[in-house]
Amino acid sequence: MVAPKLRFKEFDGDWTSKQLGKIIGISSASRVFKEQWQDSGVPFFRTSDVVSIFKNKENEKAYISLELFEELAKKSGKIKQGDLLVTGGGSIGIPYLVPNDQPLYFKDADLLWMKSSGIVEGSFLYNFFISPKFREYLKSISHTGTISHFTIEQAKATPFGFPSKEEQTKIASFFSAVDEKISQLTQKHQLLSQYKQGMMQKLFSQQLRFKADDGSEFGEWENKTLSNFIIKHIGGASLKPSDFVEQSEYEVIPKKAIVPNGYLNLDKDNPTYCSEDFFKANLKNTVDNTYLVTVLRDLVPSGPSIGYIVKYMENTQYILAQGVYGFKLKEELNKDFLIHFSNTKAYRLVMQSIMVGSTQVHIRNQDFFGIEIPVPCLEEQTKIANFLSAIDQKIEVVAQQIEQAKTWKTGLLQQMFV
């Protein structure tokens, strides 16, 4: 078969192409019931565990006893270092490369077991499964562009191109280095975020204070209600399904656009639009960038996003969805100071305490605008806001570097797998 577009210069010649099932063993496992799970023992992998590892997130683990593992392994065999578990349901085609020979077991049908062989390196196969080439195959075996399950038969029939073991190792090592770089950037992002949280705690608890430009001490902070600083506030419009359109010039700020990073987070891939007639009939529910925006209604009972305050910089007029509010501040309260305060643990606890409802929680307007805020003089507010915003800028730079590295990696995978 033809070699890939991008290749290490010391290798030449065509790659071999075969169905995956012709060169590696692919199987599932004997069934384990949920009542057989326990709090410790041999790790029991499910789709959610593989996806969480792939996304560098924590997932509550399940285990089975060593005795049950040994009994099941007699039927199914034991997973070895270099084998892969690949999700067959849910988020389909996500791989997990087994790092060592320590015992582990997995859920039957939901995960496919790809057994390493002398022909294919497990780490090379792992990168194939995250390549655009494999995603194209998944689309090709579906009539709708997506499939509900990736079966053993489909896995065995997967067309797979591979070079010599030496070139496989070279490619795998290269992508390991790329992954290490992404991991380092991700860790840097996490450390900066933790540093910011620590500094916010010290600054808003007044454990750490700034001084005036002349070296003098600032005065005592005062507790004031948010309503003391509100010039104007507006609520969201009551949009019916018929008021939404696929495309228009009039974009809606939905509840999900209010996030903890301090900036409006509109979904650029799937924007929410309303009709021109609805927008013009509800101008009283529109905001520009002189407003701050918050959400006082959440569909999740724990209210994870409720009360966060954000801003946006572009010169655009948006219409607010129901449950989203905009408000203007007096000059005595720094916008960024308030936005950062809305991300503190103390503020989040206040939001939780004034929420009402069970399934669709909300905060009453009067309760939100009645919350107390610890307020220093405007000069100290500005120093705090500028300090924390500078950390945000560093966090954003690293976040962009992570995305650029991931995009670069995807491009490499596109060119190095055929």
C-alpha positions as a LaTeX table, in Angstrom:
\begin{tabular}{lrrr}
\hline
Residue & $x$ (\AA) & $y$ (\AA) & $z$ (\AA) \\
\hline
Met1 & 0.00 & 0.00 & 0.00 \\
Val2 & 1.05 & 3.62 & $-0.48$ \\
Ala3 & 3.16 & 5.21 & 2.27 \\
Pro4 & 1.87 & 8.27 & 4.22 \\
Lys5 & 2.50 & 11.87 & 3.13 \\
Leu6 & 4.70 & 12.66 & 6.11 \\
Arg7 & 7.46 & 10.23 & 7.04 \\
Phe8 & 10.80 & 10.04 & 8.83 \\
Lys9 & 13.58 & 10.33 & 6.24 \\
Glu10 & 15.36 & 7.09 & 7.23 \\
Phe11 & 12.38 & 4.98 & 6.12 \\
Asp12 & 11.09 & 4.24 & 2.64 \\
Gly13 & 9.03 & 1.63 & 0.86 \\
Asp14 & 5.29 & 0.96 & 0.99 \\
Trp15 & 3.30 & 0.12 & 4.09 \\
Thr16 & 1.39 & $-3.15$ & 4.50 \\
Ser17 & $-2.41$ & $-3.06$ & 4.57 \\
Lys18 & $-4.56$ & $-5.72$ & 6.21 \\
Gln19 & $-7.78$ & $-6.01$ & 8.14 \\
Leu20 & $-7.05$ & $-5.43$ & 11.82 \\
Gly21 & $-8.48$ & $-8.80$ & 12.81 \\
Lys22 & $-5.92$ & $-10.57$ & 10.60 \\
Ile23 & $-2.93$ & $-9.32$ & 12.61 \\
Ile24 & $-4.13$ & $-8.96$ & 16.22 \\
Gly25 & $-6.59$ & $-10.76$ & 18.46 \\
Ile26 & $-9.79$ & $-8.83$ & 19.19 \\
Ser27 & $-12.26$ & $-10.06$ & 21.79 \\
Ser28 & $-14.43$ & $-9.11$ & 24.73 \\
Ala29 & $-14.68$ & $-10.50$ & 28.27 \\
Ser30 & $-16.88$ & $-12.65$ & 30.47 \\
Arg31 & $-19.68$ & $-10.66$ & 32.06 \\
Val32 & $-19.42$ & $-9.05$ & 35.50 \\
Phe33 & $-22.56$ & $-7.84$ & 37.30 \\
Lys34 & $-22.70$ & $-4.54$ & 39.16 \\
Glu35 & $-23.39$ & $-6.28$ & 42.46 \\
Gln36 & $-19.96$ & $-7.93$ & 42.12 \\
Trp37 & $-18.20$ & $-4.55$ & 42.19 \\
Gln38 & $-16.41$ & $-3.54$ & 45.35 \\
Asp39 & $-14.39$ & $-0.62$ & 46.78 \\
Ser40 & $-10.94$ & $-2.12$ & 46.27 \\
Gly41 & $-9.19$ & $-5.02$ & 44.56 \\
Val42 & $-8.57$ & $-5.51$ & 40.83 \\
Pro43 & $-9.49$ & $-2.39$ & 38.77 \\
Phe44 & $-12.64$ & $-2.92$ & 36.71 \\
Phe45 & $-12.67$ & $-0.76$ & 33.59 \\
Arg46 & $-15.81$ & 0.67 & 32.02 \\
Thr47 & $-16.28$ & 3.02 & 29.06 \\
Ser48 & $-16.41$ & 5.99 & 31.46 \\
Asp49 & $-12.99$ & 5.05 & 32.89 \\
Val50 & $-11.34$ & 4.88 & 29.47 \\
Val51 & $-12.91$ & 8.18 & 28.37 \\
Ser52 & $-11.91$ & 9.89 & 31.64 \\
Ile53 & $-8.29$ & 8.74 & 31.30 \\
Phe54 & $-8.25$ & 9.94 & 27.68 \\
Lys55 & $-9.52$ & 13.37 & 28.80 \\
Asn56 & $-7.21$ & 13.52 & 31.87 \\
Lys57 & $-10.17$ & 13.60 & 34.22 \\
Glu58 & $-10.96$ & 11.77 & 37.44 \\
Asn59 & $-13.58$ & 9.04 & 37.47 \\
Glu60 & $-14.91$ & 7.07 & 40.42 \\
Lys61 & $-13.35$ & 3.63 & 40.04 \\
Ala62 & $-14.93$ & 0.21 & 40.42 \\
Tyr63 & $-13.12$ & $-2.97$ & 41.47 \\
Ile64 & $-13.66$ & $-6.70$ & 41.63 \\
Ser65 & $-12.07$ & $-9.22$ & 43.97 \\
Leu66 & $-8.83$ & $-10.95$ & 43.04 \\
Glu67 & $-10.60$ & $-14.31$ & 43.36 \\
Leu68 & $-13.29$ & $-13.30$ & 40.85 \\
Phe69 & $-10.62$ & $-11.89$ & 38.53 \\
Glu70 & $-8.67$ & $-15.16$ & 38.54 \\
Glu71 & $-11.84$ & $-17.12$ & 37.86 \\
Leu72 & $-12.84$ & $-14.89$ & 34.92 \\
Ala73 & $-9.30$ & $-14.72$ & 33.54 \\
Lys74 & $-9.33$ & $-18.49$ & 33.08 \\
Lys75 & $-12.09$ & $-17.98$ & 30.51 \\
Ser76 & $-11.04$ & $-14.70$ & 28.90 \\
Gly77 & $-7.28$ & $-14.53$ & 29.52 \\
Lys78 & $-5.24$ & $-11.79$ & 31.20 \\
Ile79 & $-4.57$ & $-8.38$ & 29.73 \\
Lys80 & $-0.88$ & $-7.59$ & 29.20 \\
Gln81 & 1.23 & $-4.48$ & 28.82 \\
Gly82 & 0.83 & $-3.05$ & 25.30 \\
Asp83 & $-2.74$ & $-4.33$ & 24.88 \\
Leu84 & $-5.52$ & $-1.82$ & 24.19 \\
Leu85 & $-9.03$ & $-1.40$ & 25.49 \\
Val86 & $-11.18$ & 0.45 & 22.94 \\
Thr87 & $-14.66$ & 1.79 & 23.67 \\
Gly88 & $-17.38$ & 0.07 & 21.68 \\
Gly89 & $-20.32$ & 2.08 & 23.04 \\
Gly90 & $-20.96$ & 5.62 & 24.19 \\
Ser91 & $-17.96$ & 7.67 & 23.05 \\
Ile92 & $-16.95$ & 5.14 & 20.41 \\
Gly93 & $-13.37$ & 4.29 & 19.48 \\
Ile94 & $-11.55$ & 5.84 & 22.45 \\
Pro95 & $-8.40$ & 3.79 & 23.22 \\
Tyr96 & $-6.59$ & 3.00 & 26.47 \\
Leu97 & $-3.05$ & 1.63 & 26.22 \\
Val98 & $-2.37$ & $-0.78$ & 29.08 \\
Pro99 & 0.86 & 0.46 & 30.73 \\
Asn100 & 1.91 & $-2.68$ & 32.65 \\
Asp101 & 1.06 & $-6.28$ & 33.46 \\
Gln102 & $-0.82$ & $-5.45$ & 36.66 \\
Pro103 & $-4.22$ & $-7.23$ & 36.84 \\
Leu104 & $-7.23$ & $-5.41$ & 35.44 \\
Tyr105 & $-10.59$ & $-6.49$ & 34.08 \\
Phe106 & $-13.18$ & $-4.76$ & 31.91 \\
Lys107 & $-16.85$ & $-4.60$ & 31.10 \\
Asp108 & $-17.92$ & $-6.97$ & 28.35 \\
Ala109 & $-19.32$ & $-5.58$ & 25.05 \\
Asp110 & $-18.75$ & $-1.93$ & 26.04 \\
Leu111 & $-14.98$ & $-2.33$ & 25.65 \\
Leu112 & $-13.05$ & $-4.24$ & 23.00 \\
Trp113 & $-9.77$ & $-5.93$ & 23.89 \\
Met114 & $-7.04$ & $-5.45$ & 21.28 \\
Lys115 & $-4.27$ & $-7.95$ & 22.04 \\
Ser116 & $-0.73$ & $-6.87$ & 21.20 \\
Ser117 & 1.18 & $-9.02$ & 18.75 \\
Gly118 & 4.65 & $-9.33$ & 17.31 \\
Ile119 & 3.49 & $-7.50$ & 14.19 \\
Val120 & 2.05 & $-4.28$ & 15.66 \\
Glu121 & 3.31 & $-2.10$ & 18.51 \\
Gly122 & 0.53 & $-1.27$ & 20.99 \\
Ser123 & 1.58 & 2.39 & 21.12 \\
Phe124 & 1.46 & 2.62 & 17.30 \\
Leu125 & $-2.02$ & 1.06 & 17.29 \\
Tyr126 & $-3.11$ & 3.53 & 20.00 \\
Asn127 & $-2.21$ & 6.47 & 17.74 \\
Phe128 & $-4.08$ & 4.86 & 14.85 \\
Phe129 & $-7.24$ & 4.83 & 16.95 \\
Ile130 & $-6.99$ & 8.55 & 17.67 \\
Ser131 & $-6.13$ & 9.41 & 14.05 \\
Pro132 & $-8.53$ & 11.03 & 11.55 \\
Lys133 & $-8.07$ & 7.89 & 9.42 \\
Phe134 & $-9.90$ & 5.76 & 11.99 \\
Arg135 & $-12.62$ & 8.41 & 12.44 \\
Glu136 & $-13.19$ & 8.28 & 8.68 \\
Tyr137 & $-13.63$ & 4.50 & 8.92 \\
Leu138 & $-16.25$ & 4.87 & 11.66 \\
Lys139 & $-18.22$ & 7.24 & 9.42 \\
Ser140 & $-17.92$ & 4.88 & 6.46 \\
Ile141 & $-19.63$ & 2.01 & 8.30 \\
Ser142 & $-22.64$ & 4.11 & 9.23 \\
His143 & $-25.53$ & 5.25 & 7.07 \\
Thr144 & $-26.03$ & 8.40 & 9.17 \\
Gly145 & $-22.45$ & 9.45 & 9.90 \\
Thr146 & $-22.53$ & 8.06 & 13.43 \\
Ile147 & $-22.81$ & 4.55 & 14.84 \\
Ser148 & $-24.35$ & 3.49 & 18.13 \\
His149 & $-21.91$ & 0.64 & 18.72 \\
Phe150 & $-18.52$ & $-0.49$ & 17.44 \\
Thr151 & $-18.66$ & $-4.27$ & 17.35 \\
Ile152 & $-15.93$ & $-6.91$ & 17.40 \\
Glu153 & $-16.81$ & $-7.81$ & 13.78 \\
Gln154 & $-16.46$ & $-4.18$ & 12.69 \\
Ala155 & $-13.18$ & $-3.88$ & 14.59 \\
Lys156 & $-11.80$ & $-7.00$ & 12.93 \\
Ala157 & $-12.78$ & $-5.65$ & 9.49 \\
Thr158 & $-11.09$ & $-2.28$ & 10.08 \\
Pro159 & $-8.54$ & $-1.55$ & 7.30 \\
Phe160 & $-5.17$ & $-0.93$ & 8.91 \\
Gly161 & $-1.94$ & 0.26 & 7.33 \\
Phe162 & 1.36 & $-0.30$ & 9.09 \\
Pro163 & 5.11 & $-0.13$ & 8.40 \\
Ser164 & 8.03 & $-2.11$ & 9.86 \\
Lys165 & 8.33 & $-2.48$ & 13.64 \\
Glu166 & 11.24 & $-0.01$ & 13.60 \\
Glu167 & 9.18 & 2.69 & 11.91 \\
Gln168 & 6.20 & 1.96 & 14.15 \\
Thr169 & 8.45 & 2.49 & 17.20 \\
Lys170 & 9.81 & 5.74 & 15.75 \\
Ile171 & 6.33 & 7.09 & 15.07 \\
Ala172 & 5.04 & 6.02 & 18.49 \\
Ser173 & 8.04 & 7.59 & 20.25 \\
Phe174 & 7.53 & 10.83 & 18.35 \\
Phe175 & 3.87 & 11.07 & 19.39 \\
Ser176 & 4.83 & 10.19 & 22.97 \\
Ala177 & 7.10 & 13.26 & 22.94 \\
Val178 & 4.23 & 15.39 & 21.58 \\
Asp179 & 1.91 & 14.02 & 24.27 \\
Glu180 & 4.52 & 14.79 & 26.93 \\
Lys181 & 4.66 & 18.40 & 25.74 \\
Ile182 & 0.87 & 18.66 & 25.89 \\
Ser183 & 0.93 & 17.07 & 29.36 \\
Gln184 & 3.50 & 19.62 & 30.56 \\
Leu185 & 1.41 & 22.49 & 29.25 \\
Thr186 & $-1.70$ & 21.00 & 30.85 \\
Gln187 & 0.08 & 20.72 & 34.19 \\
Lys188 & 1.28 & 24.33 & 33.86 \\
His189 & $-2.31$ & 25.39 & 33.20 \\
Gln190 & $-3.51$ & 23.50 & 36.28 \\
Leu191 & $-0.78$ & 25.01 & 38.49 \\
Leu192 & $-1.56$ & 28.53 & 37.30 \\
Ser193 & $-5.26$ & 27.95 & 37.97 \\
Gln194 & $-4.48$ & 26.64 & 41.46 \\
Tyr195 & $-2.21$ & 29.63 & 42.09 \\
Lys196 & $-4.98$ & 32.00 & 41.07 \\
Gln197 & $-7.46$ & 30.28 & 43.41 \\
Gly198 & $-4.99$ & 30.55 & 46.27 \\
Met199 & $-4.36$ & 34.24 & 45.61 \\
Met200 & $-8.09$ & 34.94 & 45.34 \\
Gln201 & $-8.61$ & 33.36 & 48.74 \\
Lys202 & $-5.87$ & 35.51 & 50.28 \\
Leu203 & $-6.94$ & 38.74 & 48.58 \\
Phe204 & $-10.69$ & 38.55 & 49.19 \\
Ser205 & $-10.19$ & 37.38 & 52.80 \\
Gln206 & $-7.82$ & 40.39 & 53.23 \\
Gln207 & $-5.03$ & 38.08 & 54.36 \\
Leu208 & $-3.00$ & 39.79 & 51.63 \\
Arg209 & $-3.38$ & 43.54 & 51.02 \\
Phe210 & $-2.03$ & 45.90 & 48.40 \\
Lys211 & $-0.67$ & 49.32 & 49.27 \\
Ala212 & $-1.36$ & 52.63 & 47.59 \\
Asp213 & 1.12 & 53.95 & 45.01 \\
Asp214 & 2.62 & 56.24 & 47.65 \\
Gly215 & 3.25 & 53.29 & 49.98 \\
Ser216 & 0.42 & 54.11 & 52.39 \\
Glu217 & $-2.08$ & 51.58 & 53.72 \\
Phe218 & $-5.53$ & 51.39 & 52.22 \\
Gly219 & $-8.53$ & 51.80 & 54.52 \\
Glu220 & $-10.83$ & 49.14 & 55.90 \\
Trp221 & $-13.15$ & 47.21 & 53.60 \\
Glu222 & $-16.92$ & 47.67 & 53.90 \\
Asn223 & $-19.70$ & 45.14 & 53.39 \\
Lys224 & $-22.24$ & 46.54 & 50.95 \\
Thr225 & $-25.11$ & 44.97 & 49.06 \\
Leu226 & $-24.79$ & 44.55 & 45.33 \\
Ser227 & $-27.91$ & 46.70 & 44.84 \\
Asn228 & $-25.91$ & 49.72 & 46.09 \\
Phe229 & $-23.93$ & 49.61 & 42.85 \\
Ile230 & $-26.62$ & 48.72 & 40.29 \\
Ile231 & $-27.64$ & 51.45 & 37.85 \\
Lys232 & $-29.90$ & 49.26 & 35.72 \\
His233 & $-30.78$ & 45.60 & 35.33 \\
Ile234 & $-32.77$ & 43.64 & 32.75 \\
Gly235 & $-34.04$ & 40.09 & 32.48 \\
Gly236 & $-34.18$ & 37.60 & 29.65 \\
Ala237 & $-36.84$ & 37.24 & 26.99 \\
Ser238 & $-39.40$ & 34.44 & 27.00 \\
Leu239 & $-38.40$ & 32.60 & 23.83 \\
Lys240 & $-40.72$ & 29.97 & 22.40 \\
Pro241 & $-39.40$ & 27.21 & 20.09 \\
Ser242 & $-40.90$ & 29.08 & 17.11 \\
Asp243 & $-38.81$ & 32.17 & 17.96 \\
Phe244 & $-35.53$ & 30.36 & 17.28 \\
Val245 & $-34.06$ & 30.19 & 13.78 \\
Glu246 & $-31.07$ & 28.37 & 12.30 \\
Gln247 & $-29.37$ & 31.53 & 11.08 \\
Ser248 & $-29.85$ & 35.27 & 11.57 \\
Glu249 & $-28.01$ & 38.40 & 12.68 \\
Tyr250 & $-29.62$ & 38.19 & 16.12 \\
Glu251 & $-27.81$ & 35.96 & 18.57 \\
Val252 & $-29.17$ & 34.83 & 21.94 \\
Ile253 & $-27.14$ & 34.55 & 25.15 \\
Pro254 & $-28.24$ & 31.15 & 26.56 \\
Lys255 & $-27.68$ & 30.02 & 30.14 \\
Lys256 & $-24.82$ & 27.73 & 29.12 \\
Ala257 & $-22.80$ & 30.74 & 27.92 \\
Ile258 & $-22.24$ & 31.86 & 31.53 \\
Val259 & $-19.10$ & 30.09 & 32.75 \\
Pro260 & $-16.49$ & 30.52 & 35.53 \\
Asn261 & $-13.75$ & 32.14 & 33.44 \\
Gly262 & $-15.21$ & 35.66 & 33.57 \\
Tyr263 & $-15.97$ & 35.94 & 29.86 \\
Leu264 & $-19.12$ & 35.21 & 27.91 \\
Asn265 & $-18.65$ & 31.78 & 26.30 \\
Leu266 & $-20.91$ & 31.61 & 23.26 \\
Asp267 & $-20.84$ & 28.37 & 21.27 \\
Lys268 & $-19.29$ & 29.43 & 17.96 \\
Asp269 & $-19.96$ & 26.05 & 16.35 \\
Asn270 & $-23.63$ & 25.91 & 17.37 \\
Pro271 & $-24.82$ & 29.48 & 18.00 \\
Thr272 & $-28.33$ & 30.25 & 19.19 \\
Tyr273 & $-30.26$ & 32.67 & 17.00 \\
Cys274 & $-33.71$ & 34.22 & 17.19 \\
Ser275 & $-35.79$ & 35.76 & 14.43 \\
Glu276 & $-35.45$ & 39.41 & 13.48 \\
Asp277 & $-39.08$ & 40.04 & 14.41 \\
Phe278 & $-38.62$ & 38.61 & 17.90 \\
Phe279 & $-35.39$ & 40.53 & 18.49 \\
Lys280 & $-36.87$ & 43.88 & 17.47 \\
Ala281 & $-40.01$ & 43.25 & 19.52 \\
Asn282 & $-37.91$ & 42.54 & 22.63 \\
Leu283 & $-35.21$ & 45.22 & 22.59 \\
Lys284 & $-35.81$ & 45.70 & 26.32 \\
Asn285 & $-34.17$ & 42.28 & 26.83 \\
Thr286 & $-30.96$ & 43.10 & 24.95 \\
Val287 & $-27.51$ & 44.00 & 26.25 \\
Asp288 & $-24.32$ & 45.51 & 24.91 \\
Asn289 & $-20.80$ & 45.33 & 26.33 \\
Thr290 & $-21.50$ & 47.99 & 28.94 \\
Tyr291 & $-23.46$ & 45.33 & 30.83 \\
Leu292 & $-22.28$ & 42.47 & 33.00 \\
Val293 & $-24.19$ & 39.22 & 32.53 \\
Thr294 & $-25.19$ & 36.51 & 34.99 \\
Val295 & $-27.52$ & 33.51 & 35.10 \\
Leu296 & $-30.01$ & 33.05 & 37.94 \\
Arg297 & $-31.64$ & 29.85 & 36.73 \\
Asp298 & $-30.04$ & 26.43 & 36.29 \\
Leu299 & $-31.47$ & 23.16 & 34.97 \\
Val300 & $-29.01$ & 21.18 & 37.15 \\
Pro301 & $-30.27$ & 20.81 & 40.76 \\
Ser302 & $-26.85$ & 21.63 & 42.26 \\
Gly303 & $-26.75$ & 24.91 & 40.32 \\
Pro304 & $-23.10$ & 24.67 & 39.23 \\
Ser305 & $-23.18$ & 27.77 & 36.98 \\
Ile306 & $-25.73$ & 29.88 & 38.81 \\
Gly307 & $-24.60$ & 33.38 & 39.79 \\
Tyr308 & $-21.32$ & 33.54 & 37.89 \\
Ile309 & $-20.74$ & 37.01 & 36.44 \\
Val310 & $-19.16$ & 37.54 & 33.01 \\
Lys311 & $-18.45$ & 40.29 & 30.51 \\
Tyr312 & $-17.76$ & 40.48 & 26.80 \\
Met313 & $-15.62$ & 42.89 & 24.82 \\
Glu314 & $-16.94$ & 42.86 & 21.22 \\
Asn315 & $-19.24$ & 45.64 & 20.07 \\
Thr316 & $-22.32$ & 43.42 & 19.71 \\
Gln317 & $-25.88$ & 43.62 & 20.92 \\
Tyr318 & $-27.29$ & 40.30 & 22.17 \\
Ile319 & $-30.70$ & 39.24 & 23.43 \\
Leu320 & $-30.86$ & 37.44 & 26.77 \\
Ala321 & $-32.57$ & 34.09 & 27.17 \\
Gln322 & $-34.94$ & 33.56 & 30.07 \\
Gly323 & $-33.02$ & 33.12 & 33.32 \\
Val324 & $-30.11$ & 35.27 & 32.10 \\
Tyr325 & $-29.74$ & 38.82 & 33.44 \\
Gly326 & $-27.73$ & 41.88 & 32.51 \\
Phe327 & $-26.84$ & 44.76 & 34.78 \\
Lys328 & $-24.83$ & 47.98 & 34.74 \\
Leu329 & $-22.61$ & 49.08 & 37.62 \\
Lys330 & $-21.82$ & 52.46 & 39.09 \\
Glu331 & $-18.19$ & 53.53 & 38.72 \\
Glu332 & $-17.58$ & 52.94 & 42.44 \\
Leu333 & $-17.40$ & 49.19 & 41.83 \\
Asn334 & $-14.76$ & 47.83 & 39.45 \\
Lys335 & $-16.32$ & 45.35 & 36.98 \\
Asp336 & $-13.38$ & 42.95 & 37.03 \\
Phe337 & $-13.20$ & 43.06 & 40.83 \\
Leu338 & $-16.83$ & 41.86 & 40.95 \\
Ile339 & $-16.27$ & 39.22 & 38.26 \\
His340 & $-13.30$ & 37.76 & 40.15 \\
Phe341 & $-15.26$ & 37.84 & 43.40 \\
Ser342 & $-18.02$ & 35.80 & 41.73 \\
Asn343 & $-15.46$ & 32.99 & 41.31 \\
Thr344 & $-14.50$ & 32.79 & 45.02 \\
Lys345 & $-15.56$ & 29.91 & 47.23 \\
Ala346 & $-17.24$ & 32.34 & 49.64 \\
Tyr347 & $-19.42$ & 33.75 & 46.86 \\
Arg348 & $-20.28$ & 30.29 & 45.56 \\
Leu349 & $-21.44$ & 29.27 & 49.05 \\
Val350 & $-23.71$ & 32.32 & 49.17 \\
Met351 & $-25.20$ & 31.37 & 45.79 \\
Gln352 & $-25.90$ & 27.85 & 47.05 \\
Ser353 & $-27.54$ & 29.24 & 50.19 \\
Ile354 & $-30.02$ & 31.49 & 48.34 \\
Met355 & $-30.99$ & 29.02 & 45.60 \\
Val356 & $-34.58$ & 27.78 & 45.68 \\
Gly357 & $-36.28$ & 24.92 & 43.83 \\
Ser358 & $-35.43$ & 21.26 & 43.40 \\
Thr359 & $-35.13$ & 20.18 & 39.77 \\
Gln360 & $-34.81$ & 23.62 & 38.11 \\
Val361 & $-33.15$ & 25.81 & 40.72 \\
His362 & $-33.22$ & 29.59 & 40.61 \\
Ile363 & $-32.30$ & 32.67 & 42.62 \\
Arg364 & $-34.84$ & 35.45 & 43.13 \\
Asn365 & $-33.78$ & 38.85 & 41.80 \\
Gln366 & $-34.12$ & 40.54 & 45.17 \\
Asp367 & $-31.99$ & 37.85 & 46.84 \\
Phe368 & $-29.24$ & 38.15 & 44.24 \\
Phe369 & $-29.07$ & 41.94 & 44.33 \\
Gly370 & $-29.29$ & 41.81 & 48.11 \\
Ile371 & $-26.08$ & 39.78 & 48.60 \\
Glu372 & $-23.30$ & 41.45 & 50.59 \\
Ile373 & $-19.95$ & 42.13 & 48.95 \\
Pro374 & $-16.75$ & 43.03 & 50.84 \\
Val375 & $-15.65$ & 46.22 & 49.11 \\
Pro376 & $-12.33$ & 48.10 & 49.46 \\
Cys377 & $-11.74$ & 51.55 & 47.99 \\
Leu378 & $-11.80$ & 51.78 & 44.19 \\
Glu379 & $-8.00$ & 52.04 & 43.94 \\
Glu380 & $-7.50$ & 48.77 & 45.84 \\
Gln381 & $-10.30$ & 47.11 & 43.85 \\
Thr382 & $-8.45$ & 48.05 & 40.68 \\
Lys383 & $-5.13$ & 46.69 & 41.93 \\
Ile384 & $-6.76$ & 43.38 & 42.90 \\
Ala385 & $-8.61$ & 43.14 & 39.60 \\
Asn386 & $-5.51$ & 43.93 & 37.54 \\
Phe387 & $-3.40$ & 41.41 & 39.45 \\
Leu388 & $-5.90$ & 38.57 & 38.99 \\
Ser389 & $-6.58$ & 39.52 & 35.37 \\
Ala390 & $-2.83$ & 39.31 & 34.66 \\
Ile391 & $-2.88$ & 35.71 & 35.94 \\
Asp392 & $-5.92$ & 35.05 & 33.74 \\
Gln393 & $-3.97$ & 36.27 & 30.73 \\
Lys394 & $-1.15$ & 33.83 & 31.51 \\
Ile395 & $-3.68$ & 31.01 & 31.92 \\
Glu396 & $-5.27$ & 31.91 & 28.58 \\
Val397 & $-1.88$ & 31.94 & 26.82 \\
Val398 & $-1.16$ & 28.42 & 28.08 \\
Ala399 & $-4.68$ & 27.28 & 27.13 \\
Gln400 & $-4.05$ & 28.53 & 23.59 \\
Gln401 & $-0.68$ & 26.74 & 23.50 \\
Ile402 & $-2.44$ & 23.50 & 24.52 \\
Glu403 & $-5.02$ & 23.89 & 21.75 \\
Gln404 & $-2.34$ & 24.73 & 19.19 \\
Ala405 & $-0.34$ & 21.64 & 20.21 \\
Lys406 & $-3.44$ & 19.44 & 19.96 \\
Thr407 & $-4.29$ & 20.87 & 16.53 \\
Trp408 & $-0.71$ & 20.32 & 15.38 \\
Lys409 & $-0.85$ & 16.73 & 16.64 \\
Thr410 & $-4.13$ & 16.09 & 14.78 \\
Gly411 & $-2.54$ & 17.39 & 11.60 \\
Leu412 & 0.43 & 15.07 & 12.07 \\
Leu413 & $-1.83$ & 12.10 & 12.69 \\
Gln414 & $-3.67$ & 12.96 & 9.48 \\
Gln415 & $-0.43$ & 12.87 & 7.48 \\
Met416 & 1.37 & 9.98 & 9.22 \\
Phe417 & $-1.38$ & 7.34 & 9.07 \\
Val418 & $-2.85$ & 5.92 & 5.88 \\
\hline
\end{tabular}
